[in-house]
Coordinates of C-alpha atoms and ligand atoms in Angstrom, one line a residue:
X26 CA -26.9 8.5 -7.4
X27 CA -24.6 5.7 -7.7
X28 CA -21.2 5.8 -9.3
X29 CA -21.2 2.3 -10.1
X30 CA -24.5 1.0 -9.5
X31 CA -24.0 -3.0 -10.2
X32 CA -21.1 -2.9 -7.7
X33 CA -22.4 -0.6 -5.3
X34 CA -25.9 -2.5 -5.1
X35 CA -24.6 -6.2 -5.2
X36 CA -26.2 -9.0 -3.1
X37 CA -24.4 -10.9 -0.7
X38 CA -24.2 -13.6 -2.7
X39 CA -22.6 -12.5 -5.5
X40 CA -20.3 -9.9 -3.3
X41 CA -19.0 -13.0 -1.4
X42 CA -18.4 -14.5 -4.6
X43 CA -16.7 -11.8 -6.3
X44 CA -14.4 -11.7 -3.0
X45 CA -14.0 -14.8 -3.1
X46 CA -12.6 -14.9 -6.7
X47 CA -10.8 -11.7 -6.1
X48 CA -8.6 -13.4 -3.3
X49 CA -7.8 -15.7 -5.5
X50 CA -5.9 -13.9 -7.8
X51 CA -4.8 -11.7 -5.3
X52 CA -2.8 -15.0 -3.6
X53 CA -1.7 -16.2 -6.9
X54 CA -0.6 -12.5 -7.5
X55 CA 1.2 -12.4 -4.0
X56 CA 2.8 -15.6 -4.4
X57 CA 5.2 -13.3 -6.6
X58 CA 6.5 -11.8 -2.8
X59 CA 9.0 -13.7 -0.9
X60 CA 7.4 -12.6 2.0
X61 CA 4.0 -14.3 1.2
X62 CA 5.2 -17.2 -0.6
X63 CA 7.0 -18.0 2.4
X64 CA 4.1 -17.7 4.6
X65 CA 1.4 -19.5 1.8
X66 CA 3.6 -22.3 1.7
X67 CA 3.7 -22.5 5.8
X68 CA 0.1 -22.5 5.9
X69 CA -0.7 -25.0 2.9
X70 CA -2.9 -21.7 0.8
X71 CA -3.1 -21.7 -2.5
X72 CA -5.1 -19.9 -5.1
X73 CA -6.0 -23.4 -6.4
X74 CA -7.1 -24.7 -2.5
X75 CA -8.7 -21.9 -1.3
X76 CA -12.6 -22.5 -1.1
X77 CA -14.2 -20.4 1.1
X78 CA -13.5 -17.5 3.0
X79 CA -12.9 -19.4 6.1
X80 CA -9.7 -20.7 4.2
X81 CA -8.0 -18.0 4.0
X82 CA -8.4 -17.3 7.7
X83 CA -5.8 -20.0 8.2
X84 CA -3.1 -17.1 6.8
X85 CA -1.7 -15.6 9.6
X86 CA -1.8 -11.1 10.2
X87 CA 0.4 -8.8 8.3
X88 CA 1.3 -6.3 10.6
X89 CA 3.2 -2.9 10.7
X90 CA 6.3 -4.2 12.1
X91 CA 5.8 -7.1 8.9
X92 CA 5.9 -3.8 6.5
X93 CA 8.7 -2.1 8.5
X94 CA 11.0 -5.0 8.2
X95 CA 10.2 -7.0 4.9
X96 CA 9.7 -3.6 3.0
X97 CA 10.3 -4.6 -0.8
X98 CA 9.9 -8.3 0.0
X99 CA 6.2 -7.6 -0.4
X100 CA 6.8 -6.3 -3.9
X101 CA 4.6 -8.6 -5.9
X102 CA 5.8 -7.0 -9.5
X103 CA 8.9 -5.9 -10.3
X104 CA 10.1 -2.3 -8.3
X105 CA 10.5 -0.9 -12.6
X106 CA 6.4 -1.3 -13.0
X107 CA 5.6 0.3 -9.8
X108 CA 5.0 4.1 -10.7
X109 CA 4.6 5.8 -7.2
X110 CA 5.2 5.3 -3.6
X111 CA 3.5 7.1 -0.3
X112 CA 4.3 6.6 2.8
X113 CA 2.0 6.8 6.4
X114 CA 2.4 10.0 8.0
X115 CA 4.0 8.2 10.5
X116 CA 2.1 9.1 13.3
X117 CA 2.8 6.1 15.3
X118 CA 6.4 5.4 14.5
X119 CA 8.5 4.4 11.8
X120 CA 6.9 5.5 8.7
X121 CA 5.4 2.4 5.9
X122 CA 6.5 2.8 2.6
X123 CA 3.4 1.3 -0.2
X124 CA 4.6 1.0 -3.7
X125 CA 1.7 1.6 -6.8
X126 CA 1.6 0.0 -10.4
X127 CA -0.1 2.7 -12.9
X128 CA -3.5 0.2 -12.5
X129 CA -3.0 0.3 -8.9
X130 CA -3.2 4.7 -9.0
X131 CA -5.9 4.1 -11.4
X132 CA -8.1 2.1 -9.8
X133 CA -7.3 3.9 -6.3
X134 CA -8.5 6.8 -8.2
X135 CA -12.2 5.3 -8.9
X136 CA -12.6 4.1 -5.6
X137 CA -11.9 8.0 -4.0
X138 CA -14.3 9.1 -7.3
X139 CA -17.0 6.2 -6.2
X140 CA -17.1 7.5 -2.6
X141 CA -17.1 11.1 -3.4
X142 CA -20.2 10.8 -6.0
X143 CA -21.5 9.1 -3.6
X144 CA -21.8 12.0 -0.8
X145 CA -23.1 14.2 -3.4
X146 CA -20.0 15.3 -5.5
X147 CA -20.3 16.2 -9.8
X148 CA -18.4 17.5 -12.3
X149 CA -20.0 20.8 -12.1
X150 CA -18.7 21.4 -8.0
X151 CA -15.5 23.3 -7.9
X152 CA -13.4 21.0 -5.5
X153 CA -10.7 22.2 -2.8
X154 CA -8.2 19.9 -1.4
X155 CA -7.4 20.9 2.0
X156 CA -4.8 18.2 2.7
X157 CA -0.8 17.7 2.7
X158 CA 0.6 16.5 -0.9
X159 CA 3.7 14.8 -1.0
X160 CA 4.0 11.1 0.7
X161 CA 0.7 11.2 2.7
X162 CA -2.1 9.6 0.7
X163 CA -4.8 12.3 1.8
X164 CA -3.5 14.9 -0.5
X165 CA -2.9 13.2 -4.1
X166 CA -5.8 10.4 -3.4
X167 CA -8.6 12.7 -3.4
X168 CA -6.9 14.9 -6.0
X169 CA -6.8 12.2 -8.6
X170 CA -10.2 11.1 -7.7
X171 CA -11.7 14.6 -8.0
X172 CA -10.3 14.6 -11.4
X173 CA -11.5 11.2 -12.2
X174 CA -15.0 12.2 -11.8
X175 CA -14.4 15.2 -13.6
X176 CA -14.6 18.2 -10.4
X177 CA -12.7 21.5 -11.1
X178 CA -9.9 20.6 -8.7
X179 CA -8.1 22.9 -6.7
X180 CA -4.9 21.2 -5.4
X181 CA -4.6 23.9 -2.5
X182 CA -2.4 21.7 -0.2
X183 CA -2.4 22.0 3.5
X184 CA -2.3 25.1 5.7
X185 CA -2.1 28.6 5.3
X186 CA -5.5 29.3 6.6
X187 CA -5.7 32.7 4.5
X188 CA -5.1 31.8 1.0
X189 CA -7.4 29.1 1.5
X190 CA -10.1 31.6 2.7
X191 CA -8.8 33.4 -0.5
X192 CA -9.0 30.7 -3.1
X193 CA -13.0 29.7 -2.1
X194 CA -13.4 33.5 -2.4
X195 CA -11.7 33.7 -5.7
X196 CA -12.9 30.4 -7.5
X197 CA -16.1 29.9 -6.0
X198 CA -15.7 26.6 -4.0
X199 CA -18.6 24.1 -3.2
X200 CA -16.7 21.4 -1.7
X201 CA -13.3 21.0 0.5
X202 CA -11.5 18.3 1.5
X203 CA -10.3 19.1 5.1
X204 CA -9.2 17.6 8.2
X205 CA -11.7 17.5 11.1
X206 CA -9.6 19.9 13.7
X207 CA -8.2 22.0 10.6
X208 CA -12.0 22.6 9.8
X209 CA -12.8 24.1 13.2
X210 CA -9.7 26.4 13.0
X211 CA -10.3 27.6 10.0
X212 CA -12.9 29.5 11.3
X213 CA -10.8 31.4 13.3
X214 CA -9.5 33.1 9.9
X215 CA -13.1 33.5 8.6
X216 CA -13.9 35.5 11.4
X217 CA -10.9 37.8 11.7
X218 CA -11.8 38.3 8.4
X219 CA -15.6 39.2 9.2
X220 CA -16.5 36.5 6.7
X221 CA -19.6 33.8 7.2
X222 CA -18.5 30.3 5.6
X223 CA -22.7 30.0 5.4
X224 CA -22.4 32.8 2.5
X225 CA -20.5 31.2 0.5
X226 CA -21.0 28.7 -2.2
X227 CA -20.2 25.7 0.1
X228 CA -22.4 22.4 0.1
X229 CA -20.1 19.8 0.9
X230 CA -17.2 18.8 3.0
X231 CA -15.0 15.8 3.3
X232 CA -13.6 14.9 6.5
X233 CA -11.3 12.0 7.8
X234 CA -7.8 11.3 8.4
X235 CA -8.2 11.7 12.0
X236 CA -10.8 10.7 14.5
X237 CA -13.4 13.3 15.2
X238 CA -16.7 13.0 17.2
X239 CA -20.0 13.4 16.2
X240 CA -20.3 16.7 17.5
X241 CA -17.4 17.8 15.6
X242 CA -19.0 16.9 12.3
X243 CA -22.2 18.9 13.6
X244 CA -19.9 22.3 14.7
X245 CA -18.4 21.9 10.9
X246 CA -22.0 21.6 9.5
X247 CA -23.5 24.1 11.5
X248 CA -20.7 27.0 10.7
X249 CA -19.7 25.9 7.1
X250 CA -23.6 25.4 6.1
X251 CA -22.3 22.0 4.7
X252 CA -23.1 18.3 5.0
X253 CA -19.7 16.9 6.1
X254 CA -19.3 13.3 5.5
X255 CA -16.6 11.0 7.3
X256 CA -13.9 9.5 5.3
X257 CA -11.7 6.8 6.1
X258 CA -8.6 5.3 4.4
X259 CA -4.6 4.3 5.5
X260 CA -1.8 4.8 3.5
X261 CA -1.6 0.7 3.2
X262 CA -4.5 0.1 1.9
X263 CA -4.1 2.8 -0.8
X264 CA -5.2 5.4 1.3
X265 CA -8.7 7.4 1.3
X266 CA -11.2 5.7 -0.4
X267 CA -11.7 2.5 2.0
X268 CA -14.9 3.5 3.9
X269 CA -17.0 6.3 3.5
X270 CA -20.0 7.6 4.3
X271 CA -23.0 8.2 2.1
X272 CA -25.8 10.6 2.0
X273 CA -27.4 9.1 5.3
X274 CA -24.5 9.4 7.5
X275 CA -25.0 6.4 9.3
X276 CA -21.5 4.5 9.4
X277 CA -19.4 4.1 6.6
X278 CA -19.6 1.5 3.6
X279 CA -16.3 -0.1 3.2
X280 CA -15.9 -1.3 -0.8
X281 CA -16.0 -4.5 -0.1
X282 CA -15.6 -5.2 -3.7
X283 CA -11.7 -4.3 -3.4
X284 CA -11.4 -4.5 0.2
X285 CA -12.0 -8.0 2.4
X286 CA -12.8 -6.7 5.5
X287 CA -12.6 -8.1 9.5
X288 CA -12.9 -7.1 12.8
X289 CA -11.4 -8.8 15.7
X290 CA -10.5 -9.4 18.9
X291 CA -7.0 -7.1 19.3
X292 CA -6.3 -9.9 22.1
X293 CA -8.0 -13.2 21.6
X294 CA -8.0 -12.4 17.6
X295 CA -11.3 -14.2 16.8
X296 CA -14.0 -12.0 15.0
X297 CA -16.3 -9.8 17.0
X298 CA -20.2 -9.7 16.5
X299 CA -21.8 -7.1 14.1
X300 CA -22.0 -3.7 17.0
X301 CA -18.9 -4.5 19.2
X302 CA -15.7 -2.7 18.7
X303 CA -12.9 -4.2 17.4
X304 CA -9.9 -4.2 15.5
X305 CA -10.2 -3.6 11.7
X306 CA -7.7 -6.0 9.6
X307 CA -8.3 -5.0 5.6
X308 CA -7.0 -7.6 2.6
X309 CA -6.9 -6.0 -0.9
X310 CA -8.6 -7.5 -3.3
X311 CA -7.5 -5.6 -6.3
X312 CA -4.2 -4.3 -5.8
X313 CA -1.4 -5.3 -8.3
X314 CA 2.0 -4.0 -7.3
X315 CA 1.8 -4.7 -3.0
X316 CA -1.4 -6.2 -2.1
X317 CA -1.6 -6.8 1.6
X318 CA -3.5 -9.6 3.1
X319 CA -4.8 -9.6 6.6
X320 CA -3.2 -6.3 7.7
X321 CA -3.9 -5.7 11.2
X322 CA -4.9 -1.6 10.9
X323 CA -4.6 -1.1 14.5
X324 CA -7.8 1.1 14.4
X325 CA -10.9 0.3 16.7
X326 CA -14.3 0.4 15.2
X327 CA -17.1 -1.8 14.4
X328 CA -19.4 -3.2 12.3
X329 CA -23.1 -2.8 10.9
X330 CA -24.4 -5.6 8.4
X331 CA -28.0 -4.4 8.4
X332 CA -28.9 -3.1 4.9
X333 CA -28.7 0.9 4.5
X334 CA -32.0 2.9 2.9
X335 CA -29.1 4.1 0.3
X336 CA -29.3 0.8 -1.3
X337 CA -25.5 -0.1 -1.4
X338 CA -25.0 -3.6 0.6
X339 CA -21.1 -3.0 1.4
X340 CA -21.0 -3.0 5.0
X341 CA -21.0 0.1 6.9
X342 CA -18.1 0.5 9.8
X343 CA -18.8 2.9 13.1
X344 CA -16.7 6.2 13.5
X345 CA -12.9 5.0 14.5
X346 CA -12.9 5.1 18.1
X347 CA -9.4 5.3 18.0
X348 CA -6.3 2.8 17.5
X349 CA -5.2 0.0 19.8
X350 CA -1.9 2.1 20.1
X351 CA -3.6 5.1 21.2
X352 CA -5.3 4.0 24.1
X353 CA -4.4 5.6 27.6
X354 CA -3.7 4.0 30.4
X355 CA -4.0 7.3 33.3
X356 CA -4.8 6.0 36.8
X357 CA -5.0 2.9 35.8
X358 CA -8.0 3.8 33.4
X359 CA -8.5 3.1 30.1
X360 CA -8.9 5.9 27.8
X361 CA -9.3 6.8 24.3
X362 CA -8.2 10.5 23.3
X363 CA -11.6 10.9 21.4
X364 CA -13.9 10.7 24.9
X365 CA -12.3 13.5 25.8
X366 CA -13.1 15.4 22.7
X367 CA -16.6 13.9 22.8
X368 CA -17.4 15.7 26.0
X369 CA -15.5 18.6 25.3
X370 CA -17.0 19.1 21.5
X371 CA -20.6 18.8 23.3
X372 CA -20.2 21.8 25.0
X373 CA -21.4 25.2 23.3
X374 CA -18.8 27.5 25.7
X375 CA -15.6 25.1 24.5
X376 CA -14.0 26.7 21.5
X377 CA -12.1 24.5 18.8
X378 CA -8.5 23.8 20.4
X379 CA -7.8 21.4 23.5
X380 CA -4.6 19.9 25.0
X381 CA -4.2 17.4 27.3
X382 CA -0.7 17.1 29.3
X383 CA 0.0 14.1 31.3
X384 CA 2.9 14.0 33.7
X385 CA 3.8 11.9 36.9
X386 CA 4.4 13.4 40.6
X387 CA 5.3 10.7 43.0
X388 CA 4.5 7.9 41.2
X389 CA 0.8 9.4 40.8
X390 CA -0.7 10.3 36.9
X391 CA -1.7 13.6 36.6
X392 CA -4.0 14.8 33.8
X393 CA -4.3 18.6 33.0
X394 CA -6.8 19.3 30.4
X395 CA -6.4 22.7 29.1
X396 CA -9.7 23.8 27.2
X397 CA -9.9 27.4 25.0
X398 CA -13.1 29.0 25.4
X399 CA -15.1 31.1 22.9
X400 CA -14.3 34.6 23.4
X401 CA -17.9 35.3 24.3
X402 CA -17.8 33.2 27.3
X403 CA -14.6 33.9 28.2
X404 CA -15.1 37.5 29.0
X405 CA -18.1 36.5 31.8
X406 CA -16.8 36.9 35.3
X407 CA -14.7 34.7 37.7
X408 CA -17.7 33.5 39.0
X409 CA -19.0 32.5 35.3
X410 CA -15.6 31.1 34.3
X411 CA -15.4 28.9 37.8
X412 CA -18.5 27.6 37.0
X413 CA -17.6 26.4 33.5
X414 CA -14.4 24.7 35.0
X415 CA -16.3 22.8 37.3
X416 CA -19.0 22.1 34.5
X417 CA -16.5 20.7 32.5
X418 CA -14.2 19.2 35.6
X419 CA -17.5 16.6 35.8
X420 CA -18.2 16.3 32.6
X421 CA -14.8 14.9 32.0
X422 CA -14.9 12.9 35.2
X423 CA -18.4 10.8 34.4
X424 CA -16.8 9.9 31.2
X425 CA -13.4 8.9 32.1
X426 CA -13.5 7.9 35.6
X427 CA -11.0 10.1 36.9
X428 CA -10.4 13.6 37.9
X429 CA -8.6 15.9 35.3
X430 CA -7.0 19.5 36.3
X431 CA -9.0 21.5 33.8
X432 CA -7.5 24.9 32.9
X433 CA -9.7 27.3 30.4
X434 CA -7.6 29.3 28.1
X435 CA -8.4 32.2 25.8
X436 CA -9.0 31.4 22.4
X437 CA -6.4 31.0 19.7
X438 CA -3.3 30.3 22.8
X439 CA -2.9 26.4 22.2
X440 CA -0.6 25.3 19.7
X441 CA -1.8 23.5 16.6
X442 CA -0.8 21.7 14.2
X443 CA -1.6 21.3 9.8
X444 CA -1.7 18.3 9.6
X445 CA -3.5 15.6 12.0
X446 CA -4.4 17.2 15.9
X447 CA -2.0 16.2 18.3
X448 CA -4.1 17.1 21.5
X449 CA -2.0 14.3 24.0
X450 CA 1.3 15.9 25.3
X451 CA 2.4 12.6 27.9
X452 CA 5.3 14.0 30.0
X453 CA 5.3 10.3 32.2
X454 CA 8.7 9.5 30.7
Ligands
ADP28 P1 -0.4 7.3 10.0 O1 -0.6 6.0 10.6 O2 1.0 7.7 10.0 O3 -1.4 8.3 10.5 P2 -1.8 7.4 7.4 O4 -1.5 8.7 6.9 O5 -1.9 6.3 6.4 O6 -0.8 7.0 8.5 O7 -3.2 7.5 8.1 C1 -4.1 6.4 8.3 C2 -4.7 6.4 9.7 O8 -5.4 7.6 9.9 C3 -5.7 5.4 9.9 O9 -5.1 4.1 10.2 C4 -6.5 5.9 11.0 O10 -5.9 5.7 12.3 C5 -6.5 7.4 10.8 N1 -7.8 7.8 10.1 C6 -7.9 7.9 8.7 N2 -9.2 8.3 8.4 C7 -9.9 8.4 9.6 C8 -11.2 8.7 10.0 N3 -12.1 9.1 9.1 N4 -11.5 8.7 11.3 C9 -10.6 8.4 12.2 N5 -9.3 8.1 11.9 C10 -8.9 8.1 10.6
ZN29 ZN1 -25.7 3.9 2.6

């Protein structure tokens, strides 16, 4: 059941400890940088000082812009011992370049293998890997960890919905790595093919990369016949394998063995309580090459430090809710992208695909929502079809507070993308 059961299942105690001895060497390690030598000496750290956990708070954030600008400044070994780089996907800007020593890919690799036997995956499971390769961690993370715990791996790549309909056919697949909206396309190619995902061999999905509601995990259970368990990493903190969920899908652990985890304020920057959302600000605790300490993530979640019936006392995290970055403000309101899908995924006529176009008309936000609707649905009468709209009109407006323009669409006319959803078109210049 566990990969690495003394790890997995360690007390407080000894898990603050290990941290604690962890940070250490990660500080004398990242004394190496300019970048954090500079800032160690400003704020009087050192491995040798540092005491407690609350020490270490004195350090100030590492943020994005820090890892745009400093770039090899954070090098803590020398570029000739680091052995790969990856880069964000850049979906909010200027893309982050992280640089890997061989132990670095290595012990990435465990951590992706850890949280994979932990949902359920073994050697014997024939493994698909749904996601980009190249600079985007999704792909090559969970391919090495596959391979590390010893799946048949089948390094499929992103897109081209038919070949990957082809290869589960062909080799028999019983678990997929997949992004959340990619999932619910899929399906599309399933049934123009007349095939039923439930028939096949299929038991387990991995989904993450993006953030997906509840009901979205339940539409991929439901039509796959899977469990489907939320995974959660960023390209600067290796990638996948931060937090993930385990078999009782109830948050996910974050290894706090390699990971020092905090949530805060995004404003005042104090720590939130356990339950309220905040930002999520990681420290590696193991990483040789270009550890980062404090990084400010940008995503919103929060916290659960109640033990879990699966016996592992890493701290679970709640679904991302979305990043600080991401936010909305329509009508003066604030909004996250994922209410939206929240209401719309709850709804058995709504098919897979939405967009939402905002624009400005005399100074005044306008929110179109455009919604496909499952072919069955959509070929009921105008009466029907008004209904719906309206349905979904208030739907929309008890959760957000405002008034959308809904529009439904036939099924399969939105664009889409392979890689993560873009589902916010804002035309408000
Ligand atoms: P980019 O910032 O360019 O998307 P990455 O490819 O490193 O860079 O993606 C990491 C980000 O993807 C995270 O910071 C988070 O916003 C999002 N993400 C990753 N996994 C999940 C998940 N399970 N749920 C929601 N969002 C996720
Ligand atoms: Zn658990």
């Amino acid at each position: 059941m566990y990969w690495d059961r003394s790890v997995e299942t360690l007390k407080a105690v000894a898990l603050n400890q290990l941290q604690l001895e962890r940070l250490r060497e990660t500080v004398r390690q990242a004394s190496n940088s300019p970048f954090y030598r500079k800032r160690f000496e400003k704020a009087g750290l050192s491995a040798e000082s540092l005491k407690s956990l609350e020490d270490f708070r004195r350090l100030p954030f590492t943020t994005k812009d820090d890892l745009r600008i400093q770039g090899l400044k954070m090098l803590c070994r020398p570029l000739k011992e680091m052995v790969r780089l990856h880069a964000s996907s850049g979906t909010t800007g200027q893309a982050t370049v992280i640089y890997y020593t061989r132990a670095d890919i290595a012990a990435w690799a465990d951590l992706v293998a850890r949280s994979m036997y932990m949902a359920g995956l073994r050697p014997k499971d024939v493994f698909q890997n749904m996601m980009g390769y190249g600079l985007f961690t999704g792909g090559l993370g969970f391919h090495h960890g596959a391979e590390r715990l010893g799946a048949l791996t089948i390094p499929a790549g992103a897109g081209n919905s038919l070949r990957q309909v082809q290869l589960m056919l062909q080799f028999g697949t019983t678990a997929i790595h997949i992004i959340p909206s990619y999932a619910l396309y899929l399906l599309n190619t399933f049934a123009g093919r007349g095939l039923d995902p439930r028939g096949l061999p299929l038991r387990l999905a991995f989904i993450g990369a993006e953030p997906h509601s509840a009901d979205t995990r339940r539409r991929i259970e439901a039509a796959y016949g899977v469990k489907a368990y939320n995974s959660y990493g960023l390209s600067e903190m290796n990638g996948p394998g931060v937090a993930f969920e385990c078999p009782e899908q109830n948050g996910m652990h974050v290894w706090e063995d390699s990971f020092l985890l905090e949530v805060i304020d995004p404003r005042t920057e104090e720590p939130v309580a356990p339950g309220e959302l905040g930002e999520l600000v990681f420290t590696n605790l193991t990483r040789q090459g270009m550890p980062l300490l404090r990084y400010r993530t940008r995503d919103l979640a929060s916290y659960d430090p109640t033990p879990c019936p699966c016996g592992r006392t890493h701290r679970r995290i709640s679904r991302i809710r979305g990043r600080t970055d991401d936010m909305l403000i329509i009508k003066g309101v604030n909004i996250f992208p994922i209410q939206i899908e929240q209401v719309l995924m709850a709804m058995p006529e709504v098919a897979t695909n939405y967009l939402v176009e905002l624009t400005r008309q005399d100074f005044h936000d306008q929110m179109h929502v455009k919604v496909e609707v499952k072919e069955s649905f959509f070929k009921e009468d105008l009466k029907y079809l008004q209904g719906l709209k309206r349905r979904i009109t208030e739907a929309l407006k008890s959760e957000l507070l405002i008034t959308p323009r809904v529009e439904l669409v036939e099924p399969h006319t939105l664009p889409r993308s392979e890689g993560k959803a873009v589902r916010i078109v804002d035309r408000r210049g």
